CSV table of C-alpha atoms in Angstrom, one decimal:
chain,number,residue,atom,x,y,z
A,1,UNK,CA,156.8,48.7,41.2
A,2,UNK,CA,157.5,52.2,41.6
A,3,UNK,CA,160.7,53.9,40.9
A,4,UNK,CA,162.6,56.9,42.6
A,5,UNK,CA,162.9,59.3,40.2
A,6,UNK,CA,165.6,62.2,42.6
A,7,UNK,CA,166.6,62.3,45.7
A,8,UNK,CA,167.1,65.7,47.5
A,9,UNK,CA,169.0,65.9,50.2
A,10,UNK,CA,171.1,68.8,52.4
A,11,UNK,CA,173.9,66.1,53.5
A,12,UNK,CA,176.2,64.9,50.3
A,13,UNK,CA,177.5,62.3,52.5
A,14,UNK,CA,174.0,60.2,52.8
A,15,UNK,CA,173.6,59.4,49.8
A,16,UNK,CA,175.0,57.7,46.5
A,17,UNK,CA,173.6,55.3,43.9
A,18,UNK,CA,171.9,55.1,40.5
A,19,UNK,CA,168.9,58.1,41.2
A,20,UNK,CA,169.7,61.9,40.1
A,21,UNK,CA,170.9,63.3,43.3
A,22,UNK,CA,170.1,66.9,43.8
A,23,UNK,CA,172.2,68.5,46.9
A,24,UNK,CA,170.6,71.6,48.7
A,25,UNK,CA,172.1,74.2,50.7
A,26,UNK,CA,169.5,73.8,53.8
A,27,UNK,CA,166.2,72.7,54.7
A,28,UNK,CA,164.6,75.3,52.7
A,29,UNK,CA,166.2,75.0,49.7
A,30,UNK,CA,165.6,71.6,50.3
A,31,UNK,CA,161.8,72.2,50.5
A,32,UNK,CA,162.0,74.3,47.2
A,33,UNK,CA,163.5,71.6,45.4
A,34,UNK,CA,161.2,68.9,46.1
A,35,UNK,CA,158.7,71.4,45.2
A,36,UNK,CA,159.9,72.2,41.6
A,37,UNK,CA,160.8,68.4,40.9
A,38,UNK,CA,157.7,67.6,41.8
A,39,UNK,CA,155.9,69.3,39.0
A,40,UNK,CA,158.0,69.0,37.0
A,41,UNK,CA,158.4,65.1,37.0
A,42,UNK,CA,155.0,64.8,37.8
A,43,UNK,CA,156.0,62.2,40.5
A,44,UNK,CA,155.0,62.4,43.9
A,45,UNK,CA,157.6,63.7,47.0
A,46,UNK,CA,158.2,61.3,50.2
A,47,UNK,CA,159.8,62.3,53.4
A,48,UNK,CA,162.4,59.3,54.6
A,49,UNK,CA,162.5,61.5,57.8
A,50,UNK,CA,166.1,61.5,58.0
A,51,UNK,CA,166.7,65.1,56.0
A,52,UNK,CA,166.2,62.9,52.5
A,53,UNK,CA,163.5,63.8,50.1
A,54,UNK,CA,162.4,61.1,47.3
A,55,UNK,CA,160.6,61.8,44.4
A,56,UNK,CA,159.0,58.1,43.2
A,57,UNK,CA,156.8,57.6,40.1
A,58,UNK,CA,154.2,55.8,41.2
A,59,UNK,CA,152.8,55.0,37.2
A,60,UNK,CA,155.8,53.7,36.4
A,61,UNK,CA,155.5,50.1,35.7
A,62,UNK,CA,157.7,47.5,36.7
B,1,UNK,CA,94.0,49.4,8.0
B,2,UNK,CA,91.7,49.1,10.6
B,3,UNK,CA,91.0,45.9,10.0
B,4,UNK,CA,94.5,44.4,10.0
B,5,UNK,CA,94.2,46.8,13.5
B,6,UNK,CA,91.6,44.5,15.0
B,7,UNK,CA,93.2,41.1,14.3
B,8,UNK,CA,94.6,39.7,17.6
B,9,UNK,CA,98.4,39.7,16.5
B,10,UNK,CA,98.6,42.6,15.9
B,11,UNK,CA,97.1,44.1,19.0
B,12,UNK,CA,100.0,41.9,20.7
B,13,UNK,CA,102.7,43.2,18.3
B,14,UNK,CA,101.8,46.8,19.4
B,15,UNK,CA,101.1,46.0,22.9
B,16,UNK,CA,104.3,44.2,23.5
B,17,UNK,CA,106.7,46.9,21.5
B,18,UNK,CA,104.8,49.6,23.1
B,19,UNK,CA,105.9,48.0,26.9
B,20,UNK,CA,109.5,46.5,26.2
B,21,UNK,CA,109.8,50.2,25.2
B,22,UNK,CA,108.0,51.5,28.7
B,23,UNK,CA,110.5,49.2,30.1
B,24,UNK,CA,113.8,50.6,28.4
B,25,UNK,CA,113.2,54.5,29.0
B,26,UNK,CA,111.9,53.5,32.3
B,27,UNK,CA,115.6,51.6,33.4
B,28,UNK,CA,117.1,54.4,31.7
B,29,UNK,CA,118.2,56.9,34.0
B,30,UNK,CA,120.6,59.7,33.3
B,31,UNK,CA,121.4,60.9,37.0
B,32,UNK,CA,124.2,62.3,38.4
B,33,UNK,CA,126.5,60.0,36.6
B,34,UNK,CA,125.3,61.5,33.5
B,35,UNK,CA,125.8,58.2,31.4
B,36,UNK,CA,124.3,57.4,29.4
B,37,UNK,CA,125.3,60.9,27.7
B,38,UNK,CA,122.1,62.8,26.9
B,39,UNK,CA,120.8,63.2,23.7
B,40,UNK,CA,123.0,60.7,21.6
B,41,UNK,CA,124.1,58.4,24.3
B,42,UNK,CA,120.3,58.2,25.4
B,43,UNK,CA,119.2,57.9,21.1
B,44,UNK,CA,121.6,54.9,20.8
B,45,UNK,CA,120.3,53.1,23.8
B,46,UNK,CA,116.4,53.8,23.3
B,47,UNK,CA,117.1,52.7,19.7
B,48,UNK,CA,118.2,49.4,20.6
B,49,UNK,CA,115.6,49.2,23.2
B,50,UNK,CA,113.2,49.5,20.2
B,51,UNK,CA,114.7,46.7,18.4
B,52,UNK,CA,114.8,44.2,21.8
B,53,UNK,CA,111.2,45.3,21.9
B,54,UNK,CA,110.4,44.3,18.6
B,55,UNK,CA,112.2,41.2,19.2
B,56,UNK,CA,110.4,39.9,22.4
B,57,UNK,CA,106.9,40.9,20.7
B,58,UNK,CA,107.1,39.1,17.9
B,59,UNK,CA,108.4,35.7,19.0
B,60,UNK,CA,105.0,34.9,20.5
B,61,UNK,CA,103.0,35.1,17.6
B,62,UNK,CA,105.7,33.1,15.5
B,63,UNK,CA,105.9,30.5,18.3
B,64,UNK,CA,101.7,30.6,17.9
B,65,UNK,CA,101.9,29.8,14.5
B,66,UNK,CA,104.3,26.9,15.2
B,67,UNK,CA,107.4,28.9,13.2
B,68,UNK,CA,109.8,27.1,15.4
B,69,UNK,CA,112.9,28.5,13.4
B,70,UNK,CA,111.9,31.9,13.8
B,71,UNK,CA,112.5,31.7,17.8
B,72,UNK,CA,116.4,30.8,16.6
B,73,UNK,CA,117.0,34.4,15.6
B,74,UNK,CA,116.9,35.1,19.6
B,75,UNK,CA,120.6,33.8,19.2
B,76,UNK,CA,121.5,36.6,17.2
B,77,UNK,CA,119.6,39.2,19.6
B,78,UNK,CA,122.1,37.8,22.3
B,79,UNK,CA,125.0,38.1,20.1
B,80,UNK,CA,123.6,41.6,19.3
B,81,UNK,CA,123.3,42.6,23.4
B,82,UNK,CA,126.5,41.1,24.0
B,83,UNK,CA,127.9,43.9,21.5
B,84,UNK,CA,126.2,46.4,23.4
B,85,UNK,CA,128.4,45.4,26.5
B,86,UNK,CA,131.3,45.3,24.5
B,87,UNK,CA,130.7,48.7,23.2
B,88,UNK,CA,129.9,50.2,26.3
B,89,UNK,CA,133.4,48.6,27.9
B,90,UNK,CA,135.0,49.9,25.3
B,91,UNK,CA,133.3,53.6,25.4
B,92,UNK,CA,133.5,53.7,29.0
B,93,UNK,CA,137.6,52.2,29.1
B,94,UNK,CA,138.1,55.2,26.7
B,95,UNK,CA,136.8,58.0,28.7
B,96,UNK,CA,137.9,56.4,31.8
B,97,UNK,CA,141.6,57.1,31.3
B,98,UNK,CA,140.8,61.3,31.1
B,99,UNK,CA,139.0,61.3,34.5
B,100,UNK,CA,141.1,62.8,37.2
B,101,UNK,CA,139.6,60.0,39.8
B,102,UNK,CA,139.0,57.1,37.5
B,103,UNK,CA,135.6,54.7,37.6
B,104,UNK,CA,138.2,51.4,37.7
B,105,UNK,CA,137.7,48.5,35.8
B,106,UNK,CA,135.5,47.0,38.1
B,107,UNK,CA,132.9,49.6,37.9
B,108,UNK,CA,133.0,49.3,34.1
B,109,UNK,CA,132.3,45.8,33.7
B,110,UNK,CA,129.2,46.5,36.0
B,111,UNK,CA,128.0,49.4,34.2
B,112,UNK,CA,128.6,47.6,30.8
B,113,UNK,CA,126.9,44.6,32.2
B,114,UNK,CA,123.9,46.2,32.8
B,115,UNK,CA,123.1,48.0,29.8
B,116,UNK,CA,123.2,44.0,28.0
B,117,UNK,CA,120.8,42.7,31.2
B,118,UNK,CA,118.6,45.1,30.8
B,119,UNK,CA,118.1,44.6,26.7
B,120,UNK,CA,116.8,41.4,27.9
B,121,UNK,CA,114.6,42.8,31.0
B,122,UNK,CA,113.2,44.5,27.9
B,123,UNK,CA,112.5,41.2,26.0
B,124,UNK,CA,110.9,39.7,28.8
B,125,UNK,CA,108.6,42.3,29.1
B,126,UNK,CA,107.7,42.8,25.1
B,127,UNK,CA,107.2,38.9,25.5
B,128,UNK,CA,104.8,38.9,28.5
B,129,UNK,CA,102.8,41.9,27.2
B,130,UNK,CA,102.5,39.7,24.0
B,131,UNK,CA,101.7,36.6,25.1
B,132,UNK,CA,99.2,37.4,27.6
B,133,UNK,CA,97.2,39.6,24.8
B,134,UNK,CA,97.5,36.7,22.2
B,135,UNK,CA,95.8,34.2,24.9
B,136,UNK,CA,93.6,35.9,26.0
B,137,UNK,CA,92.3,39.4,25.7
B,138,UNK,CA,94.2,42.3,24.9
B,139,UNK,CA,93.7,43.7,28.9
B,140,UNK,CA,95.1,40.7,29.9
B,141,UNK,CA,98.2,41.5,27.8
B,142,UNK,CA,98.8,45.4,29.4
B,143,UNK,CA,98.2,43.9,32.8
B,144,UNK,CA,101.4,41.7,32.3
B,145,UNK,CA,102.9,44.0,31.2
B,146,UNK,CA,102.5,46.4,34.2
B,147,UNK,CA,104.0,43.5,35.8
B,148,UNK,CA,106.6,42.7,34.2
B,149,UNK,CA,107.6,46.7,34.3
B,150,UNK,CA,107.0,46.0,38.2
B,151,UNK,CA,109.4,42.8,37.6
B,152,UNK,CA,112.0,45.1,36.1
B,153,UNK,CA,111.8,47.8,38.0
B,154,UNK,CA,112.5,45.5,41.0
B,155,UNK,CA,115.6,44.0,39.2
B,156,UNK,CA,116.7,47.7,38.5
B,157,UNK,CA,118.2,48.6,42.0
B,158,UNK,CA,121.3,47.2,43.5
B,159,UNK,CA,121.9,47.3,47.0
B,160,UNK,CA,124.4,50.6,48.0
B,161,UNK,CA,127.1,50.9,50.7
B,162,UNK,CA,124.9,52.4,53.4
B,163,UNK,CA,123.2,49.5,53.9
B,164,UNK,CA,126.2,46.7,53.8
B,165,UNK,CA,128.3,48.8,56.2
B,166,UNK,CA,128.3,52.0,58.8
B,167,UNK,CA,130.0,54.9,57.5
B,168,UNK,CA,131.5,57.6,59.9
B,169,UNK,CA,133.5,61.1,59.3
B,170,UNK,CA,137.0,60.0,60.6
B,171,UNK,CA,139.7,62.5,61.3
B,172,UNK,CA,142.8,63.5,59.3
B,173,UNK,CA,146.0,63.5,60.9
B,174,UNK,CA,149.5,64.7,60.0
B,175,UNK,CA,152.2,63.3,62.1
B,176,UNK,CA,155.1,64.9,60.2
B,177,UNK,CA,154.6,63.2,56.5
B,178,UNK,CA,152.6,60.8,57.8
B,179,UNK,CA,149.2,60.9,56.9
B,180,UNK,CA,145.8,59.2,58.9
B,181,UNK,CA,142.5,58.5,58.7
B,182,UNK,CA,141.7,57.7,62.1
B,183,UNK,CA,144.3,55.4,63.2
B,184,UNK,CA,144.8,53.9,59.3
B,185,UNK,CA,147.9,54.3,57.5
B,186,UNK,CA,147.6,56.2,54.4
B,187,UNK,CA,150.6,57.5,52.6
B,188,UNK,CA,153.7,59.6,53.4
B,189,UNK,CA,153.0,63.4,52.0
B,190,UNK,CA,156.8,64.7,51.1
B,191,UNK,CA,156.0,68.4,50.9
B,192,UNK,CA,154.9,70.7,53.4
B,193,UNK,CA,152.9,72.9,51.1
B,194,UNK,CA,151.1,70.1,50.3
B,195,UNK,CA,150.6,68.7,53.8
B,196,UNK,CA,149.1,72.0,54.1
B,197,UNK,CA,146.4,71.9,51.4
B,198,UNK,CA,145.1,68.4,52.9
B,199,UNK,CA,145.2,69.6,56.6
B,200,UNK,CA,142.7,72.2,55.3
B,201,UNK,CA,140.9,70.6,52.7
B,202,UNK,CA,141.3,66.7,53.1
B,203,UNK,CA,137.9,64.6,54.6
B,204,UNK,CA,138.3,61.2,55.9
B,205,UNK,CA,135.2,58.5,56.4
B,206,UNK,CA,135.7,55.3,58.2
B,207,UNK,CA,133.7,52.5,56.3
B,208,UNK,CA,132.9,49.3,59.1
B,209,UNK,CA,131.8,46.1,57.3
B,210,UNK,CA,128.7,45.0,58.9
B,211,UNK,CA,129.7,41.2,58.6
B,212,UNK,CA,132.3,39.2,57.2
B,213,UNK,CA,130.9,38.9,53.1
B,214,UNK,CA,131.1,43.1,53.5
B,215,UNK,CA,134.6,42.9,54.7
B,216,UNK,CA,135.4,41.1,51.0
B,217,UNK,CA,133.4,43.6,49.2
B,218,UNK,CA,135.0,46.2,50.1
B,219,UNK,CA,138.1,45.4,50.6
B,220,UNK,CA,138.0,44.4,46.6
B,221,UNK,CA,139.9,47.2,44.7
B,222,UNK,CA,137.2,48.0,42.0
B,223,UNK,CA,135.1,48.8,45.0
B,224,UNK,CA,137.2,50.9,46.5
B,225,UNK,CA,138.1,52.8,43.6
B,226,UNK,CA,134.3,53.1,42.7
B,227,UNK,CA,133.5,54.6,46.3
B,228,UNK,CA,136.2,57.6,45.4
B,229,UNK,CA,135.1,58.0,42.2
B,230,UNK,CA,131.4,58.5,43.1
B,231,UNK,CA,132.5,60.6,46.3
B,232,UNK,CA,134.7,62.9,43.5
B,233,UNK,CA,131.8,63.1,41.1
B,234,UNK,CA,129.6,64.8,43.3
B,235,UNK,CA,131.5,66.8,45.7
B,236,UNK,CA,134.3,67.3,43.4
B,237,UNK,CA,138.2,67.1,43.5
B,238,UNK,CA,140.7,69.3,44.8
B,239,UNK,CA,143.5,67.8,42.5
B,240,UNK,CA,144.8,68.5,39.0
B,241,UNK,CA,147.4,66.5,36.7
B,242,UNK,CA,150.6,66.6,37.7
B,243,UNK,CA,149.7,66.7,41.3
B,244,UNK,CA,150.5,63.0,42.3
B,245,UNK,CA,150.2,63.5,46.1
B,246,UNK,CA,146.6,65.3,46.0
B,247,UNK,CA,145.0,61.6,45.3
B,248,UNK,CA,142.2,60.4,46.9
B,249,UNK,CA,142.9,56.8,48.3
B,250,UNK,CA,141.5,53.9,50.6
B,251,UNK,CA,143.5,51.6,52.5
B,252,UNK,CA,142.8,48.8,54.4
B,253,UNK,CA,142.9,48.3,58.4
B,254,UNK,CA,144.5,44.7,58.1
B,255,UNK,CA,143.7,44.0,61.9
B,256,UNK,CA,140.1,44.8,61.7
B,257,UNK,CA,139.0,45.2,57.9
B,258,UNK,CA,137.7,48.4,58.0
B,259,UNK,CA,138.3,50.6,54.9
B,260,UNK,CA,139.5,54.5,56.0
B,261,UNK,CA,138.7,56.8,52.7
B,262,UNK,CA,141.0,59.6,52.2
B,263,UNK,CA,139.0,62.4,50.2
B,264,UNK,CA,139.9,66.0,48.5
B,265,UNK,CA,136.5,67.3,48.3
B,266,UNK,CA,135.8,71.2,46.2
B,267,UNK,CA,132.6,71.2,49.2
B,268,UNK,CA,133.9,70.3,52.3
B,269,UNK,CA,130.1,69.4,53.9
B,270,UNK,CA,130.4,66.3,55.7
B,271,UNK,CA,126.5,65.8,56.0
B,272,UNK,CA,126.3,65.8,52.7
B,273,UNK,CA,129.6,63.7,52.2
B,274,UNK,CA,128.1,61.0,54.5
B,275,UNK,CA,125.3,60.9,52.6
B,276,UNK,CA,127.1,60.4,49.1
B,277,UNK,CA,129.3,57.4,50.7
B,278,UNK,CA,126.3,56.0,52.1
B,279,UNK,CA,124.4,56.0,47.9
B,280,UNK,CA,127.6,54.0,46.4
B,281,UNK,CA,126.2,51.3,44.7
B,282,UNK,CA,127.6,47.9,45.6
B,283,UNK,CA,129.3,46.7,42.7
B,284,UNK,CA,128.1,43.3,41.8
B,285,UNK,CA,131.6,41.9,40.7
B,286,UNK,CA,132.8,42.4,44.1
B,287,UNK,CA,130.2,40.3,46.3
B,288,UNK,CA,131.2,37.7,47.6
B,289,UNK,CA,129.4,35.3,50.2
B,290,UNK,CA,132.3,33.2,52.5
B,291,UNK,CA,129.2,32.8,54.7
B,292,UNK,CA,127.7,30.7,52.1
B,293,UNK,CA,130.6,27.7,51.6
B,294,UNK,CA,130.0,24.5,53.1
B,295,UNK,CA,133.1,24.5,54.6
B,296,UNK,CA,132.0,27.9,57.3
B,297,UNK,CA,128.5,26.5,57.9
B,298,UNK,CA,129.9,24.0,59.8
């Protein structure tokens, strides 16, 4: 199974749980963000379409 | 010398060495794939060829002179071949794991598997070439042998995916993450910059299975992967490590089993890209034949 490796998100209130959260200013900071943590997790960056951005490693085995 | 020349057995020997090793260099082409490796890949492989050569040649004069336990040591030629696959597997799992679009297991076995069947292609035709020569004349023996080159040469060539299935250029679509081929679902693409780079540079082919034992085939994984991997040797890949979402990927239409490829190509020519998909070999491990069980002929 895969595993979320961050969550970026612009709304602090969304969120909570057991994933690094990283909290952006706006939606281009959010961008950014996703951007960096994706190279440098190497993990892959999903849009939930509701302002949250999840990085998942998809080699990550069960 | 030239006496030991003239004797009949010996004139078999030769004849049948000389065409199990026709046989081998013939089956053994480096093409695109470039495996085997050229020079020592290709060394190892004519090498052994030599030896199956040797093999299938001589068992006919042994059986001639009623040495029945010499035909045993056959056994250990198969034990021998069967180390040649393993080897090859093993080779082959090796490299596999540094490719940036991988062959997939599936495509491994059947490579592997091919380099042992055609050790014994070889055999067969040493043994032909030699029998026929040691029965009758020695003409008799390199006209068996042309057909049993014929024989392997026929055996050589699998069926590709042009000719189990229609292959079309499908469009890509972006809705928001969401990426298409077509109509077909295939992943969700987080980042704009990178929703970017596959709006200009993604290609999208719809494969339609001409019948139901093609919607199996390809719907089998190794299969799939083996289609992108072939598609990324020759056109290339616009993707480097640690670029997760730059992956080249086929997915399923569950309603109608058509397979939508998603492809990063370096040359974005779709003639030529058609062309590729069309010269995927059909991997043997994944035919299957539902149109074959009792319980469908009905």
């Amino acid at each position: 199974m895969a595993k979320i490796a961050a969550i970026v998100v612009t709304d602090k209130q969304s969120v909570g749980g057991g994933a690094p959260i990283f909290i952006a200013k706006d939606q281009a900071e959010q961008e950014k963000l996703a951007f960096s943590l994706e190279k440098i997790l190497d993990v892959a960056a999903h849009d939930l379409k509701n302002g949250m951005i999840i990085l998942v490693d998809h080699s990550a085995e069960s | 010398m030239l006496a030991l020349l003239k004797e009949k057995e010996t004139i078999s020997v030769i004849l049948g060495i000389s065409f199990g090793i026709i046989a081998r260099i013939m089956m053994l082409r480096t093409d695109y794939r470039q495996y085997p490796t050229y020079p020592h890949g290709k060394v190892i492989h004519v090498s052994l060829g030599v030896i199956a050569a040797g093999l299938g040649a001589v068992a006919v004069p042994a059986l001639l002179h009623k040495n029945y336990t010499a035909i045993t040591f056959l056994t250990v030629a198969a034990q021998q071949f069967r180390d040649v696959r393993n080897m090859e597997r093993q080779t082959l799992s090796q490299v596999d794991e540094m490719e940036l679009v991988s062959r997939g297991k599936t495509y491994i076995e059947g490579i592997a598997m091919v380099f042992e069947g055609r050790n014994y292609l070889v055999i067969f035709c040493a043994f032909l070439a030699s029998l026929f020569s040691s029965l009758f004349q020695w003409y008799w023996g390199i006209a068996a042998g042309l057909i049993s080159l014929l024989i392997a040469k026929k055996l050589q060539s699998g069926r590709n995916l042009g000719q189990i299935a229609d292959i079309q250029i499908a469009p890509i679509k972006l809705d928001g993450p969401d990426l298409y081929v077509g109509d077909i679902y295939i992943m969700n693409v987080g980042l704009t910059d990178d929703q970017r780079i596959i709006q200009e540079q993604a290609m999208g082919f719809l494969i339609i299975p001409k019948n139901k034992n093609v919607k199996v085939t390809i719907a089998n994984l190794g299969q799939r992967q083996a289609i992108l991997h072939n598609l990324t040797t020759i056109l290339g890949v616009y993707r480097d490590e640690g670029e997760p979402t730059l992956l080249p990927m086929a997915k399923l239409d569950l309603k109608t089993g058509n397979l939508a490829v998603f492809m990063l190509p370096r040359e974005k020519d779709e003639q030529i890209a058609l062309q590729v998909a069309k010269s995927v070999p059909v991997l043997e491990n994944a035919v299957r034949l539902p149109s074959e069980s009792a319980a469908t002929k009905k």
